[in-house]
């Protein structure tokens, strides 16, 4: 196999109570990438569509992640990469992570899959560090593994995939504004009051238990963020009214997708998700900001090879 084309799905990270440790993979929303083996060693990005991003390998998240993997193997040939962006940068649904995860997945396939999917996460995190200033796996993990993922620890990296309850749907409202992850992290406090930490731990435990038992009611009770959301929501126009509209329309929970500005909700069933999407759209119209809406099942497969 000398050339492949892959689909790199969008993701929702944090899921309210799981800052930097929880994420889920979306269906139908994502980038496409093309990989080719070439005689010259190294990694070159030859084409980017859909976004104004650098072609220089060391300045592109896909290039940095790809180089981390290639340097670990040191093959006697190289790779060319095309990136076709469908996820807008700064959208809060894993634009940079799709590039980083796709890069390591595609090159791993052309190398004969020397690394497992779990091992690829560590390489992809190198690209995420370029985008946000820190290595975190809450987007790249679900992009690579699919489903819901929990990052139990970072040293060493320990990621658990959790199969989604069968009727789970996600709704994402993406305002047409950019919010860089680095800027969104800058508003966070380095310390957390013990009382709030205890509340957050309980919610995260409840969310994990709800996913494993398919208890939608428990999932809904647990989708609460008392630490990050209060600081970040001021960066997102219309956040409170949009979130409240989702909850009033029957969403299990709603919050900030990743670093924002996208706002997500989780719902039981497609009909409920469509109703919530309609309510969120109507509420956000008051801001006057253009936006996109996505209604998606949870993608259990993650990044994958596709045909033209």
mmCIF file of C-alpha atoms in Angstrom:
data_model
loop_
_atom_site.group_PDB
_atom_site.id
_atom_site.type_symbol
_atom_site.label_atom_id
_atom_site.label_comp_id
_atom_site.label_asym_id
_atom_site.label_seq_id
_atom_site.Cartn_x
_atom_site.Cartn_y
_atom_site.Cartn_z
ATOM 1 C CA UNK A 1 0.000 0.000 0.000
ATOM 2 C CA UNK A 2 1.643 3.234 -1.197
ATOM 3 C CA UNK A 3 -1.251 5.723 -0.954
ATOM 4 C CA UNK A 4 -4.328 6.020 1.255
ATOM 5 C CA UNK A 5 -7.108 8.488 1.963
ATOM 6 C CA UNK A 6 -8.552 8.749 5.451
ATOM 7 C CA UNK A 7 -11.422 10.430 7.310
ATOM 8 C CA UNK A 8 -10.484 12.228 10.545
ATOM 9 C CA UNK A 9 -13.608 12.869 12.671
ATOM 10 C CA UNK A 10 -14.463 15.863 14.813
ATOM 11 C CA UNK A 11 -14.678 15.409 18.561
ATOM 12 C CA UNK A 12 -16.167 16.967 21.677
ATOM 13 C CA UNK A 13 -13.732 17.251 24.578
ATOM 14 C CA UNK A 14 -14.135 17.803 28.325
ATOM 15 C CA UNK A 15 -17.874 16.924 28.413
ATOM 16 C CA UNK A 16 -18.368 19.461 31.210
ATOM 17 C CA UNK A 17 -16.969 17.605 34.218
ATOM 18 C CA UNK A 18 -14.080 15.870 32.422
ATOM 19 C CA UNK A 19 -11.650 18.713 31.695
ATOM 20 C CA UNK A 20 -8.660 17.358 29.742
ATOM 21 C CA UNK A 21 -9.665 13.733 30.425
ATOM 22 C CA UNK A 22 -13.017 13.054 28.657
ATOM 23 C CA UNK A 23 -14.057 13.185 25.014
ATOM 24 C CA UNK A 24 -16.315 11.647 22.389
ATOM 25 C CA UNK A 25 -16.093 11.082 18.644
ATOM 26 C CA UNK A 26 -18.648 12.470 16.165
ATOM 27 C CA UNK A 27 -20.036 10.970 12.944
ATOM 28 C CA UNK A 28 -20.113 12.748 9.586
ATOM 29 C CA UNK A 29 -18.108 15.817 10.629
ATOM 30 C CA UNK A 30 -14.408 15.674 9.880
ATOM 31 C CA UNK A 31 -11.368 16.287 7.701
ATOM 32 C CA UNK A 32 -9.887 14.183 4.918
ATOM 33 C CA UNK A 33 -6.186 13.484 4.459
ATOM 34 C CA UNK A 34 -4.164 11.755 1.744
ATOM 35 C CA UNK A 35 -0.837 10.014 2.398
ATOM 36 C CA UNK A 36 1.773 8.799 -0.105
ATOM 37 C CA UNK A 37 5.059 6.960 0.271
ATOM 38 C CA UNK A 38 7.925 8.742 -1.506
ATOM 39 C CA UNK A 39 11.617 7.813 -1.949
ATOM 40 C CA UNK A 40 12.955 10.892 -0.131
ATOM 41 C CA UNK A 41 13.050 10.470 3.643
ATOM 42 C CA UNK A 42 11.111 12.791 5.919
ATOM 43 C CA UNK A 43 7.606 14.290 5.929
ATOM 44 C CA UNK A 44 6.322 16.939 3.521
ATOM 45 C CA UNK A 45 2.904 18.604 3.473
ATOM 46 C CA UNK A 46 2.171 19.231 -0.197
ATOM 47 C CA UNK A 47 -1.368 20.603 -0.153
ATOM 48 C CA UNK A 48 -3.875 22.134 2.255
ATOM 49 C CA UNK A 49 -7.432 23.083 1.336
ATOM 50 C CA UNK A 50 -10.177 24.624 3.429
ATOM 51 C CA UNK A 51 -7.904 26.567 5.776
ATOM 52 C CA UNK A 52 -4.939 28.935 5.727
ATOM 53 C CA UNK A 53 -2.409 26.765 7.530
ATOM 54 C CA UNK A 54 1.392 26.502 7.171
ATOM 55 C CA UNK A 55 2.863 23.929 4.811
ATOM 56 C CA UNK A 56 6.085 23.872 6.849
ATOM 57 C CA UNK A 57 6.183 20.528 8.618
ATOM 58 C CA UNK A 58 7.478 21.868 11.920
ATOM 59 C CA UNK A 59 4.808 24.577 12.056
ATOM 60 C CA UNK A 60 1.807 22.347 11.301
ATOM 61 C CA UNK A 61 0.186 20.103 13.938
ATOM 62 C CA UNK A 62 -0.107 17.244 11.447
ATOM 63 C CA UNK A 63 3.547 17.639 10.477
ATOM 64 C CA UNK A 64 4.785 17.705 14.073
ATOM 65 C CA UNK A 65 2.773 14.600 14.999
ATOM 66 C CA UNK A 66 3.870 12.795 11.833
ATOM 67 C CA UNK A 67 7.536 13.579 12.474
ATOM 68 C CA UNK A 68 7.290 12.239 16.027
ATOM 69 C CA UNK A 69 6.130 8.883 14.691
ATOM 70 C CA UNK A 70 8.519 8.776 11.716
ATOM 71 C CA UNK A 71 11.519 9.618 13.902
ATOM 72 C CA UNK A 72 10.610 6.731 16.203
ATOM 73 C CA UNK A 73 10.712 4.265 13.276
ATOM 74 C CA UNK A 74 13.253 5.916 10.938
ATOM 75 C CA UNK A 75 12.112 4.226 7.702
ATOM 76 C CA UNK A 76 14.283 4.425 4.561
ATOM 77 C CA UNK A 77 11.534 6.288 2.695
ATOM 78 C CA UNK A 78 9.356 9.336 3.344
ATOM 79 C CA UNK A 79 5.805 10.609 3.161
ATOM 80 C CA UNK A 80 3.756 13.300 1.459
ATOM 81 C CA UNK A 81 0.561 14.546 3.107
ATOM 82 C CA UNK A 82 -2.458 16.392 1.733
ATOM 83 C CA UNK A 83 -4.836 17.969 4.266
ATOM 84 C CA UNK A 84 -8.403 18.837 3.327
ATOM 85 C CA UNK A 85 -9.885 20.729 6.260
ATOM 86 C CA UNK A 86 -13.612 20.549 6.875
ATOM 87 C CA UNK A 87 -13.394 21.377 10.607
ATOM 88 C CA UNK A 88 -12.739 25.076 11.103
ATOM 89 C CA UNK A 89 -9.756 26.052 13.244
ATOM 90 C CA UNK A 90 -10.725 27.348 16.670
ATOM 91 C CA UNK A 91 -14.168 25.755 16.463
ATOM 92 C CA UNK A 92 -13.952 23.723 19.665
ATOM 93 C CA UNK A 93 -14.673 20.397 17.954
ATOM 94 C CA UNK A 94 -11.123 19.156 17.518
ATOM 95 C CA UNK A 95 -9.767 20.759 14.351
ATOM 96 C CA UNK A 96 -6.122 20.466 15.371
ATOM 97 C CA UNK A 97 -6.606 17.022 16.896
ATOM 98 C CA UNK A 98 -8.169 15.690 13.680
ATOM 99 C CA UNK A 99 -5.032 16.750 11.807
ATOM 100 C CA UNK A 100 -2.675 15.327 14.433
ATOM 101 C CA UNK A 101 -4.594 12.065 14.872
ATOM 102 C CA UNK A 102 -5.052 11.633 11.133
ATOM 103 C CA UNK A 103 -1.351 12.190 10.494
ATOM 104 C CA UNK A 104 -0.165 9.446 12.812
ATOM 105 C CA UNK A 105 -2.925 7.042 11.773
ATOM 106 C CA UNK A 106 -2.207 7.431 8.053
ATOM 107 C CA UNK A 107 1.555 7.086 8.343
ATOM 108 C CA UNK A 108 1.183 4.123 10.700
ATOM 109 C CA UNK A 109 -0.929 2.324 8.072
ATOM 110 C CA UNK A 110 1.661 2.946 5.335
ATOM 111 C CA UNK A 111 4.367 1.647 7.682
ATOM 112 C CA UNK A 112 2.451 -1.612 8.161
ATOM 113 C CA UNK A 113 0.845 -0.662 11.513
ATOM 114 C CA UNK A 114 3.856 -1.005 13.832
ATOM 115 C CA UNK A 115 1.958 0.862 16.564
ATOM 116 C CA UNK A 116 -1.414 0.133 18.162
ATOM 117 C CA UNK A 117 -4.154 2.765 18.192
ATOM 118 C CA UNK A 118 -3.462 3.413 21.861
ATOM 119 C CA UNK A 119 0.230 3.991 21.115
ATOM 120 C CA UNK A 120 -0.656 6.461 18.352
ATOM 121 C CA UNK A 121 -2.294 8.766 20.899
ATOM 122 C CA UNK A 122 1.085 9.677 22.397
ATOM 123 C CA UNK A 123 2.478 10.744 19.000
ATOM 124 C CA UNK A 124 -0.661 12.733 18.171
ATOM 125 C CA UNK A 125 -0.344 14.651 21.432
ATOM 126 C CA UNK A 126 2.917 16.176 20.146
ATOM 127 C CA UNK A 127 0.889 17.952 17.475
ATOM 128 C CA UNK A 128 -1.697 19.101 19.998
ATOM 129 C CA UNK A 129 1.093 20.693 22.030
ATOM 130 C CA UNK A 130 1.920 22.925 19.066
ATOM 131 C CA UNK A 131 -1.705 24.082 18.853
ATOM 132 C CA UNK A 132 -2.454 24.663 22.527
ATOM 133 C CA UNK A 133 0.843 24.770 24.373
ATOM 134 C CA UNK A 134 0.305 21.510 26.258
ATOM 135 C CA UNK A 135 0.085 17.811 25.462
ATOM 136 C CA UNK A 136 -3.475 16.657 26.118
ATOM 137 C CA UNK A 137 -5.377 13.678 24.755
ATOM 138 C CA UNK A 138 -9.042 14.463 25.346
ATOM 139 C CA UNK A 139 -9.577 15.163 21.612
ATOM 140 C CA UNK A 140 -6.991 12.940 19.901
ATOM 141 C CA UNK A 141 -7.972 9.886 21.967
ATOM 142 C CA UNK A 142 -11.634 9.721 20.836
ATOM 143 C CA UNK A 143 -10.607 10.719 17.292
ATOM 144 C CA UNK A 144 -8.304 7.684 17.097
ATOM 145 C CA UNK A 145 -10.249 5.166 19.207
ATOM 146 C CA UNK A 146 -13.861 6.258 18.594
ATOM 147 C CA UNK A 147 -16.665 6.257 21.163
ATOM 148 C CA UNK A 148 -16.185 7.962 24.516
ATOM 149 C CA UNK A 149 -12.704 8.004 26.012
ATOM 150 C CA UNK A 150 -11.319 8.604 29.479
ATOM 151 C CA UNK A 151 -7.695 9.634 30.004
ATOM 152 C CA UNK A 152 -7.036 8.016 33.377
ATOM 153 C CA UNK A 153 -3.501 9.365 33.543
ATOM 154 C CA UNK A 154 -0.800 11.063 31.520
ATOM 155 C CA UNK A 155 2.380 9.741 33.131
ATOM 156 C CA UNK A 156 2.317 7.100 31.799
ATOM 157 C CA UNK A 157 -0.491 7.686 29.312
ATOM 158 C CA UNK A 158 -3.477 5.511 30.197
ATOM 159 C CA UNK A 159 -6.589 5.832 28.013
ATOM 160 C CA UNK A 160 -9.794 3.790 28.334
ATOM 161 C CA UNK A 161 -12.371 3.573 25.554
ATOM 162 C CA UNK A 162 -15.998 3.454 26.700
ATOM 163 C CA UNK A 163 -18.684 2.229 24.323
ATOM 164 C CA UNK A 164 -21.467 4.758 23.837
ATOM 165 C CA UNK A 165 -25.014 4.004 24.992
ATOM 166 C CA UNK A 166 -26.904 2.971 21.853
ATOM 167 C CA UNK A 167 -29.326 5.918 21.732
ATOM 168 C CA UNK A 168 -26.812 8.661 22.493
ATOM 169 C CA UNK A 169 -26.790 11.665 20.152
ATOM 170 C CA UNK A 170 -24.751 14.843 20.256
ATOM 171 C CA UNK A 171 -25.829 18.297 19.087
ATOM 172 C CA UNK A 172 -23.190 20.922 18.328
ATOM 173 C CA UNK A 173 -23.812 24.613 17.625
ATOM 174 C CA UNK A 174 -20.705 26.165 16.089
ATOM 175 C CA UNK A 175 -20.664 29.985 16.055
ATOM 176 C CA UNK A 176 -18.706 31.422 13.130
ATOM 177 C CA UNK A 177 -16.070 32.969 15.371
ATOM 178 C CA UNK A 178 -12.642 31.636 16.279
ATOM 179 C CA UNK A 179 -11.551 31.013 19.859
ATOM 180 C CA UNK A 180 -7.990 29.737 20.150
ATOM 181 C CA UNK A 181 -7.381 27.010 22.708
ATOM 182 C CA UNK A 182 -4.397 28.914 24.079
ATOM 183 C CA UNK A 183 -6.587 31.987 24.697
ATOM 184 C CA UNK A 184 -9.314 29.897 26.292
ATOM 185 C CA UNK A 185 -6.787 28.280 28.620
ATOM 186 C CA UNK A 186 -5.422 31.688 29.606
ATOM 187 C CA UNK A 187 -8.625 32.566 31.514
ATOM 188 C CA UNK A 188 -8.408 29.502 33.770
ATOM 189 C CA UNK A 189 -7.325 29.683 37.394
ATOM 190 C CA UNK A 190 -4.343 27.477 38.397
ATOM 191 C CA UNK A 191 -6.015 26.549 41.699
ATOM 192 C CA UNK A 192 -9.410 25.035 42.517
ATOM 193 C CA UNK A 193 -11.346 25.293 45.807
ATOM 194 C CA UNK A 194 -11.629 21.897 47.489
ATOM 195 C CA UNK A 195 -15.440 22.051 47.649
ATOM 196 C CA UNK A 196 -15.683 22.559 43.881
ATOM 197 C CA UNK A 197 -13.111 19.832 43.216
ATOM 198 C CA UNK A 198 -15.154 17.350 45.233
ATOM 199 C CA UNK A 199 -18.293 18.253 43.272
ATOM 200 C CA UNK A 200 -16.434 17.807 40.002
ATOM 201 C CA UNK A 201 -14.983 14.423 41.014
ATOM 202 C CA UNK A 202 -18.457 13.209 41.889
ATOM 203 C CA UNK A 203 -19.847 14.348 38.557
ATOM 204 C CA UNK A 204 -17.049 12.699 36.596
ATOM 205 C CA UNK A 205 -17.566 9.431 38.468
ATOM 206 C CA UNK A 206 -21.291 9.681 37.818
ATOM 207 C CA UNK A 207 -20.745 10.294 34.094
ATOM 208 C CA UNK A 208 -18.497 7.235 33.779
ATOM 209 C CA UNK A 209 -20.977 5.096 35.721
ATOM 210 C CA UNK A 210 -23.848 6.390 33.585
ATOM 211 C CA UNK A 211 -22.033 5.534 30.350
ATOM 212 C CA UNK A 212 -21.214 2.003 31.486
ATOM 213 C CA UNK A 213 -24.772 1.334 32.684
ATOM 214 C CA UNK A 214 -26.507 3.276 29.871
ATOM 215 C CA UNK A 215 -28.294 5.312 32.525
ATOM 216 C CA UNK A 216 -29.261 8.433 30.607
ATOM 217 C CA UNK A 217 -30.739 10.001 33.725
ATOM 218 C CA UNK A 218 -27.451 9.574 35.621
ATOM 219 C CA UNK A 219 -25.505 10.927 32.644
ATOM 220 C CA UNK A 220 -27.734 13.994 32.671
ATOM 221 C CA UNK A 221 -27.273 14.580 36.412
ATOM 222 C CA UNK A 222 -23.522 14.308 36.005
ATOM 223 C CA UNK A 223 -23.047 16.714 33.078
ATOM 224 C CA UNK A 224 -22.277 19.628 35.398
ATOM 225 C CA UNK A 225 -19.109 21.758 35.378
ATOM 226 C CA UNK A 226 -18.483 23.955 38.414
ATOM 227 C CA UNK A 227 -14.827 24.715 37.625
ATOM 228 C CA UNK A 228 -14.107 25.482 33.965
ATOM 229 C CA UNK A 229 -17.427 26.620 32.482
ATOM 230 C CA UNK A 230 -17.920 29.593 34.844
ATOM 231 C CA UNK A 231 -14.605 31.063 33.671
ATOM 232 C CA UNK A 232 -14.874 30.271 29.970
ATOM 233 C CA UNK A 233 -18.517 30.984 29.201
ATOM 234 C CA UNK A 234 -17.929 34.745 29.147
ATOM 235 C CA UNK A 235 -15.850 34.205 25.983
ATOM 236 C CA UNK A 236 -18.857 32.732 24.133
ATOM 237 C CA UNK A 237 -21.680 35.092 23.065
ATOM 238 C CA UNK A 238 -25.141 33.824 23.972
ATOM 239 C CA UNK A 239 -23.837 30.842 25.927
ATOM 240 C CA UNK A 240 -26.248 30.881 28.871
ATOM 241 C CA UNK A 241 -29.413 31.386 26.830
ATOM 242 C CA UNK A 242 -28.363 28.709 24.339
ATOM 243 C CA UNK A 243 -27.482 26.188 27.042
ATOM 244 C CA UNK A 244 -30.709 26.829 28.908
ATOM 245 C CA UNK A 245 -32.722 26.415 25.705
ATOM 246 C CA UNK A 246 -31.145 22.993 25.201
ATOM 247 C CA UNK A 247 -31.979 21.891 28.731
ATOM 248 C CA UNK A 248 -35.535 23.231 28.464
ATOM 249 C CA UNK A 249 -35.971 21.275 25.216
ATOM 250 C CA UNK A 250 -35.010 18.019 26.904
ATOM 251 C CA UNK A 251 -31.223 17.682 26.519
ATOM 252 C CA UNK A 252 -29.509 15.434 29.049
ATOM 253 C CA UNK A 253 -26.924 18.166 29.522
ATOM 254 C CA UNK A 254 -25.176 20.957 27.655
ATOM 255 C CA UNK A 255 -21.925 22.854 27.873
ATOM 256 C CA UNK A 256 -18.827 24.157 26.130
ATOM 257 C CA UNK A 257 -17.351 21.871 23.479
ATOM 258 C CA UNK A 258 -13.625 21.682 24.091
ATOM 259 C CA UNK A 259 -12.200 25.168 24.497
ATOM 260 C CA UNK A 260 -15.200 26.728 22.697
ATOM 261 C CA UNK A 261 -16.811 28.585 21.072
ATOM 262 C CA UNK A 262 -18.975 25.604 20.066
ATOM 263 C CA UNK A 263 -21.799 24.680 22.448
ATOM 264 C CA UNK A 264 -22.804 21.012 22.706
ATOM 265 C CA UNK A 265 -25.611 19.002 24.189
ATOM 266 C CA UNK A 266 -26.148 15.265 24.661
ATOM 267 C CA UNK A 267 -29.548 13.726 24.007
ATOM 268 C CA UNK A 268 -31.310 10.369 24.141
ATOM 269 C CA UNK A 269 -32.472 9.536 20.625
ATOM 270 C CA UNK A 270 -32.505 11.339 17.309
ATOM 271 C CA UNK A 271 -35.945 12.913 17.756
ATOM 272 C CA UNK A 272 -34.870 14.523 21.026
ATOM 273 C CA UNK A 273 -31.628 15.699 19.421
ATOM 274 C CA UNK A 274 -33.468 17.349 16.525
ATOM 275 C CA UNK A 275 -35.801 19.121 18.965
ATOM 276 C CA UNK A 276 -32.837 20.359 21.004
ATOM 277 C CA UNK A 277 -31.003 21.523 17.871
ATOM 278 C CA UNK A 278 -34.039 23.579 16.847
ATOM 279 C CA UNK A 279 -34.268 25.181 20.301
ATOM 280 C CA UNK A 280 -30.559 25.987 20.420
ATOM 281 C CA UNK A 281 -30.681 27.520 16.938
ATOM 282 C CA UNK A 282 -33.593 29.778 17.840
ATOM 283 C CA UNK A 283 -31.906 30.918 21.026
ATOM 284 C CA UNK A 284 -28.548 31.668 19.405
ATOM 285 C CA UNK A 285 -30.166 33.681 16.601
ATOM 286 C CA UNK A 286 -30.465 36.530 19.097
ATOM 287 C CA UNK A 287 -26.682 37.035 18.980
ATOM 288 C CA UNK A 288 -26.736 37.872 15.262
ATOM 289 C CA UNK A 289 -23.662 35.665 14.757
ATOM 290 C CA UNK A 290 -23.790 33.113 11.891
ATOM 291 C CA UNK A 291 -23.501 29.504 13.033
ATOM 292 C CA UNK A 292 -23.540 25.880 11.911
ATOM 293 C CA UNK A 293 -25.587 23.107 13.525
ATOM 294 C CA UNK A 294 -24.605 19.454 13.687
ATOM 295 C CA UNK A 295 -26.650 16.508 14.938
ATOM 296 C CA UNK A 296 -24.591 13.338 15.199
ATOM 297 C CA UNK A 297 -24.539 9.867 16.642
ATOM 298 C CA UNK A 298 -21.430 8.922 18.585
ATOM 299 C CA UNK A 299 -18.848 7.488 16.162
ATOM 300 C CA UNK A 300 -17.572 4.175 17.557
ATOM 301 C CA UNK A 301 -14.881 3.659 14.896
ATOM 302 C CA UNK A 302 -12.829 6.851 14.933
ATOM 303 C CA UNK A 303 -10.377 7.745 12.181
ATOM 304 C CA UNK A 304 -10.638 5.357 9.216
ATOM 305 C CA UNK A 305 -9.520 4.652 5.657
ATOM 306 C CA UNK A 306 -11.973 5.784 2.986
ATOM 307 C CA UNK A 307 -12.200 5.361 -0.786
ATOM 308 C CA UNK A 308 -12.443 8.183 -3.314
#
